[in-house]
Coordinates of C-alpha atoms in Angstrom, one line a residue:
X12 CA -21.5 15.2 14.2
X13 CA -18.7 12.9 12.6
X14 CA -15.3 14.5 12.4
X15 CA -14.0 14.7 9.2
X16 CA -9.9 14.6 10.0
X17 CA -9.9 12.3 6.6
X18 CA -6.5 13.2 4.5
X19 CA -5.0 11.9 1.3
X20 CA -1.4 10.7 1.1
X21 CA -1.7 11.1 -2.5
X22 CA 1.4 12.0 -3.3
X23 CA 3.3 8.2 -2.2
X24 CA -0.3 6.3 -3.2
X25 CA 1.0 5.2 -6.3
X26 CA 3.3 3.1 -4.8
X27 CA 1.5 2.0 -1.9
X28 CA -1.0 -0.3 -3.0
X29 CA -1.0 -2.8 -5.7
X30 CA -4.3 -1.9 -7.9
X31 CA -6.4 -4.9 -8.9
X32 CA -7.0 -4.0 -12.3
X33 CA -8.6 -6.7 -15.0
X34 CA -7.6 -6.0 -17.4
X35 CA -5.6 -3.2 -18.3
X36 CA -8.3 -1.8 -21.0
X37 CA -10.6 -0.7 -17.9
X38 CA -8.2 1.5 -16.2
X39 CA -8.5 4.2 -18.3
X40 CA -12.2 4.5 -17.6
X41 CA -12.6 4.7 -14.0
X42 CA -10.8 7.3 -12.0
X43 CA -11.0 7.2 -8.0
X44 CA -9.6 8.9 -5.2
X45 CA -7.5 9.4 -2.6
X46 CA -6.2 6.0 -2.8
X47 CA -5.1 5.8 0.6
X48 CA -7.0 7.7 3.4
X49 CA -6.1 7.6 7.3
X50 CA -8.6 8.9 10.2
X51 CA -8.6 9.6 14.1
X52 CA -11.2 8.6 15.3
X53 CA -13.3 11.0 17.5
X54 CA -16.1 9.8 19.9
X55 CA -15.5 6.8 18.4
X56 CA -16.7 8.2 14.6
X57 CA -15.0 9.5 11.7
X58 CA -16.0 9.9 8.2
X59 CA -14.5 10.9 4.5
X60 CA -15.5 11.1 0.7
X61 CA -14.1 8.6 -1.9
X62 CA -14.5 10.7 -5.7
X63 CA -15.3 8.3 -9.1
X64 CA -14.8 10.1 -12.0
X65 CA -15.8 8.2 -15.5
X66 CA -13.3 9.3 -17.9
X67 CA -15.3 7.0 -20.9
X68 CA -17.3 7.7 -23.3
X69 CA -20.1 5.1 -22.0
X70 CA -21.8 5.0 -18.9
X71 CA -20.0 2.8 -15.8
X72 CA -21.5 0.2 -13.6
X73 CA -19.8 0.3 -10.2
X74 CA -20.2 -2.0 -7.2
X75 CA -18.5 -0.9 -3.8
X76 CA -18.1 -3.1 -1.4
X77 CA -15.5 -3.5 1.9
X78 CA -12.2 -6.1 3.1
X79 CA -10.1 -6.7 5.8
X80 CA -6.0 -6.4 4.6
X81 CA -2.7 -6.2 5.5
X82 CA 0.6 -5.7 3.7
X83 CA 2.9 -9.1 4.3
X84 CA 6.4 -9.6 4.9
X85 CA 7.1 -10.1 1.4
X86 CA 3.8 -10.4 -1.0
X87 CA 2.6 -7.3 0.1
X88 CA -1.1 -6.1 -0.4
X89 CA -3.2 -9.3 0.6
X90 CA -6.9 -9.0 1.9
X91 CA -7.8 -11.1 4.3
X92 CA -10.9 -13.6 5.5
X93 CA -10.9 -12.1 8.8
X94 CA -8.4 -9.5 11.3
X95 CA -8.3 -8.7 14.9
X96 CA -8.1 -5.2 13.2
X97 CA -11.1 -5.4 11.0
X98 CA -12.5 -2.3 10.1
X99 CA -15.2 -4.0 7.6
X100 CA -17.9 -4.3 10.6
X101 CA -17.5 -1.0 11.7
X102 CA -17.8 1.1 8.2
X103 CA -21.0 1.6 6.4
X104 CA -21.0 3.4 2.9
X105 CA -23.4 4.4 0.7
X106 CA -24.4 4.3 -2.2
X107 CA -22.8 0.7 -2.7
X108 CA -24.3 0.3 -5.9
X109 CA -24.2 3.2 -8.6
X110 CA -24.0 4.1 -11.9
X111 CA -21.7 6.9 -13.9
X112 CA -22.5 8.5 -16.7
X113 CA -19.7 10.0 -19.2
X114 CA -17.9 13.1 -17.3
X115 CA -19.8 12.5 -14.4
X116 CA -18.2 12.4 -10.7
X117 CA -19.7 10.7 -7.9
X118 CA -19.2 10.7 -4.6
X119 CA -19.5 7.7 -1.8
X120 CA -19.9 8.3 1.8
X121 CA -17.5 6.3 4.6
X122 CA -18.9 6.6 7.9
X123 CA -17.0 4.3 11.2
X124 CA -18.5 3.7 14.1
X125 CA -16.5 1.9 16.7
X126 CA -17.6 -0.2 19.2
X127 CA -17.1 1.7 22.3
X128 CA -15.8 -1.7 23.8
X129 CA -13.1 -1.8 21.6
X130 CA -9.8 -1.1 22.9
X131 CA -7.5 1.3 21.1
X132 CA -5.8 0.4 18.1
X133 CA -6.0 0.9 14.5
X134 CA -8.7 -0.5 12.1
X135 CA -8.1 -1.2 8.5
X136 CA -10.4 -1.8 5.1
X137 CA -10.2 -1.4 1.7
X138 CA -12.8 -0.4 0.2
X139 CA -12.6 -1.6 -3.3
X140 CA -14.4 0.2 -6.6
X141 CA -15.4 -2.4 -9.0
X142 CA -16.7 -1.5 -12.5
X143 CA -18.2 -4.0 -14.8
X144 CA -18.5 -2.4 -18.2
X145 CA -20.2 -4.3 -21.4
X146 CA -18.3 -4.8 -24.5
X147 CA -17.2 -7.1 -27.2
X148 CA -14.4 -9.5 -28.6
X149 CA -12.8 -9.9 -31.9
X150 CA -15.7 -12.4 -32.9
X151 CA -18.7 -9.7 -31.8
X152 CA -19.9 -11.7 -29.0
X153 CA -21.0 -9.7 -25.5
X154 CA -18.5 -10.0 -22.6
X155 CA -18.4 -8.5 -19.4
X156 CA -14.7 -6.3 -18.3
X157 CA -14.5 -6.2 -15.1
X158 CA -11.8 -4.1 -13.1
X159 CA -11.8 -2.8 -9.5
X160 CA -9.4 -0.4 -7.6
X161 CA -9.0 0.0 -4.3
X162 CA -8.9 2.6 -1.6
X163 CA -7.3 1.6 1.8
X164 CA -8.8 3.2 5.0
X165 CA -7.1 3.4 8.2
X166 CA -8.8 4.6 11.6
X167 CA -6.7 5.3 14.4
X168 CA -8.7 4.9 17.8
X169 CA -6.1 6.7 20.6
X170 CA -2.7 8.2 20.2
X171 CA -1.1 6.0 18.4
X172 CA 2.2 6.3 16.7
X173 CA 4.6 4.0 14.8
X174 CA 7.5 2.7 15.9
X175 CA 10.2 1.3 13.5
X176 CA 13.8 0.1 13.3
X177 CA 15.8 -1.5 10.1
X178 CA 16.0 -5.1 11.4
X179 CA 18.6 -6.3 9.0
X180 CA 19.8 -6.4 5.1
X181 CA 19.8 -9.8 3.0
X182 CA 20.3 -10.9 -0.6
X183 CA 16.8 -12.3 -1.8
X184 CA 17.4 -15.4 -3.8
X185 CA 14.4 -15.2 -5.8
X186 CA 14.6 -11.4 -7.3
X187 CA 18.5 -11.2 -7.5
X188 CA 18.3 -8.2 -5.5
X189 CA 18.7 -6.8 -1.9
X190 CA 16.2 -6.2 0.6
X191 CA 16.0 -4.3 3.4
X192 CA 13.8 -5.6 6.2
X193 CA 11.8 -3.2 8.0
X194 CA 9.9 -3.7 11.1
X195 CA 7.1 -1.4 12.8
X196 CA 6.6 -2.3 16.7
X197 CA 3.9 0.6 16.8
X198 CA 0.3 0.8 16.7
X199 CA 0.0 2.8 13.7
X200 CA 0.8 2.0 10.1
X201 CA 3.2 4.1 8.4
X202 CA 4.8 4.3 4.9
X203 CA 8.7 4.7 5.0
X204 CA 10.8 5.8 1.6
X205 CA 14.5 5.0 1.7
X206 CA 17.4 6.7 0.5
X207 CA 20.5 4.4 0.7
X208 CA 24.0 3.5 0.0
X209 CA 25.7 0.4 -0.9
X210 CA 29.8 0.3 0.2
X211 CA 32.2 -2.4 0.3
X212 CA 35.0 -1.0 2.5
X213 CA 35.4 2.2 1.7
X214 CA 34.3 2.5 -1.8
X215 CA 30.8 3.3 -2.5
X216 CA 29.5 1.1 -5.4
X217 CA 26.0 2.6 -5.5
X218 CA 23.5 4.8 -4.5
X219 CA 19.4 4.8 -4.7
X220 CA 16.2 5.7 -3.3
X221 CA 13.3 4.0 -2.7
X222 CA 9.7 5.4 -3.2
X223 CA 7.1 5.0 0.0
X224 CA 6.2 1.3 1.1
X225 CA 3.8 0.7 3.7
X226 CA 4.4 -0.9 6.8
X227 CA 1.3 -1.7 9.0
X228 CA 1.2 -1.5 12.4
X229 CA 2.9 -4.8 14.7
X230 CA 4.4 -6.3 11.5
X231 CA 8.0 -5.9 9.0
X232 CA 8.2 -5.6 5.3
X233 CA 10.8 -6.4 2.9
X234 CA 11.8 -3.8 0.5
X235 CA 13.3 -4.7 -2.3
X236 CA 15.9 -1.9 -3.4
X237 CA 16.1 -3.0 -7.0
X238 CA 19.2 -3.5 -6.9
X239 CA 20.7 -5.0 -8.7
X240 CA 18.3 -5.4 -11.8
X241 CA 18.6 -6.8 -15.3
X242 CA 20.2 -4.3 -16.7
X243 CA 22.9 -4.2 -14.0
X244 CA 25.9 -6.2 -13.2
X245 CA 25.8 -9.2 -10.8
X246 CA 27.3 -8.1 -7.8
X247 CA 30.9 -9.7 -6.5
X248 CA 30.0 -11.9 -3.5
X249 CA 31.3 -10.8 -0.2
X250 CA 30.5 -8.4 3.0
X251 CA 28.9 -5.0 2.3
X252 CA 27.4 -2.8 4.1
X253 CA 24.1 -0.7 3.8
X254 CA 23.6 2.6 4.8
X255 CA 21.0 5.2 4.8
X256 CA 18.2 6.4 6.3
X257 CA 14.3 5.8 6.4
X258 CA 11.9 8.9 5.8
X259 CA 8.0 9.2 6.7
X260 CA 5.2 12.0 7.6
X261 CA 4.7 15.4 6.2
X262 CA 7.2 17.2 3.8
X263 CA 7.9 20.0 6.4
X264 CA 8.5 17.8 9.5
X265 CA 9.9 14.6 8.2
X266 CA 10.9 11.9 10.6
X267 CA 14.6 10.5 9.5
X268 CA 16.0 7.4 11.0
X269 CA 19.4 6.2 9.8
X270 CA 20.8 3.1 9.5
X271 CA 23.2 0.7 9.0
X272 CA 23.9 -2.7 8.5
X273 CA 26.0 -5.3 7.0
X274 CA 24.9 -7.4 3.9
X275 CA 26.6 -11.0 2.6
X276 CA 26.5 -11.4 -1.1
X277 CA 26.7 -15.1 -1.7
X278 CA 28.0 -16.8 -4.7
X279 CA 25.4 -17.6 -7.4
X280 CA 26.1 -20.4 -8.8
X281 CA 24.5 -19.9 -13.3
X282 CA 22.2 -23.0 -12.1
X283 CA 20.6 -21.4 -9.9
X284 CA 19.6 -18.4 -12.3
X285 CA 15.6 -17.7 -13.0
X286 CA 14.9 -18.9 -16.5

């Protein structure tokens, strides 16, 4: 028998992984959850649910199939042709073809079996939910909307834990904003928030907090703190520093690590401004 130590972080998946979604009038018709599942793998087997809800009015055409992902350094969500930690080979699902009728909920069935070769580690997927629904454009001709979201699966073969430290701050060019970079040395993935505080000497010039970003296991991730944004002004150069602490795991036994480290706002010369 599989164990079934599947849980949802629901409560941070919002901002954890960038839904594919083409385009945005096929959202409202598909619901799916948890977004983001993690396992422990026991005997080398774990399994869990993934619930499709079909909030139209017209039956939905779904197609599931499975990747191999990671979260970059700074685009994020990618999938991937291939990974050392591939879960895709492992994980069978069924159905993998199904339709939805108005109201209805369906259910699909992850099962992993690991090789028992495999050393320990964690194993990733996403398992993306891809509805093509019928409908027509302004001239009355037949198209074809096609949107998929996607649920990402970690199984955890041995105790494994993360491991992370606040590698440094920088001022990223591109955005106009700081980032913080974050690097995990563990085995497992995790998904830090951030509460933090910006001072120049002894005068604080501003507070924030940062929602839940996920750092995979043996990889860093910059965080952009939104800060400042459009709407903000452009901060003075000079030396800062950044202070605050990184927070993961359960709500009743959070793991804090503090931080602190300087930051160089350099001049930005009105050329080099995005247009």
């Amino acid at each position: 028998m599989f164990n079934n130590n599947w849980r949802s972080l629901a409560a941070a998946s919002a901002g954890l992984f960038a839904l594919v979604l083409f385009p945005s009038a096929a959202k409202a018709q598909m619901s799916v959850s948890p977004l983001v599942i993690e396992a422990k793998a026991e005997r080398g087997q774990a399994q869990g649910m993934i619930t499709i809800s079909n909030t139209s009015k017209t039956p939905s055409r779904i197609r599931i199939y499975a990747q191999p992902f990671t979260y970059s350094r700074d685009a994020g969500f990618q999938t991937l042709p291939s990974s050392p930690s591939d879960l895709t080979k492992y994980l069978q699902f069924s159905p993998r073809e199904l339709t939805v009728k108005p109201g209805e909920i369906r259910r699909v069935r992850l099962i992993s079996r690991l090789a028992p070769n495999l050393p320990d580690g964690e194993y990733r997927a996403v398992v993306f939910n891809e509805t093509l629904t019928e409908s027509k454009d302004s001239a009355g001709n037949n198209i074809t909307l096609v949107a998929r979201i996607g649920v990402t699966l970690y199984v955890r073969k041995g105790n494994l834990s993360p491991k992370l430290v606040v590698d440094s701050a920088s001022f990223n060019l591109e955005q106009k904003q700081i980032q913080l970079l974050v690097r995990n040395s563990g085995q497992a993935t995790v998904l830090p928030s951030v509460n933090w505080t910006l001072r120049q000497g002894q005068t604080v010039v501003k507070t924030g907090q940062l929602d839940a970003n996920t750092v995979v296991a043996n990889s860093d991730r910059n965080f952009l703190l939104s800060y400042p944004n459009k709407d903000q002004p452009a901060l003075n150069p000079g030396q800062y520093q950044l202070i605050g602490e990184l927070l993961w795991g359960e709500d009743s036994n959070k793991t804090k690590l503090p931080f602190n480290v300087n930051i160089t706002i350099p001049t930005q010369r009105a050329g080099s401004q995005k247009k």
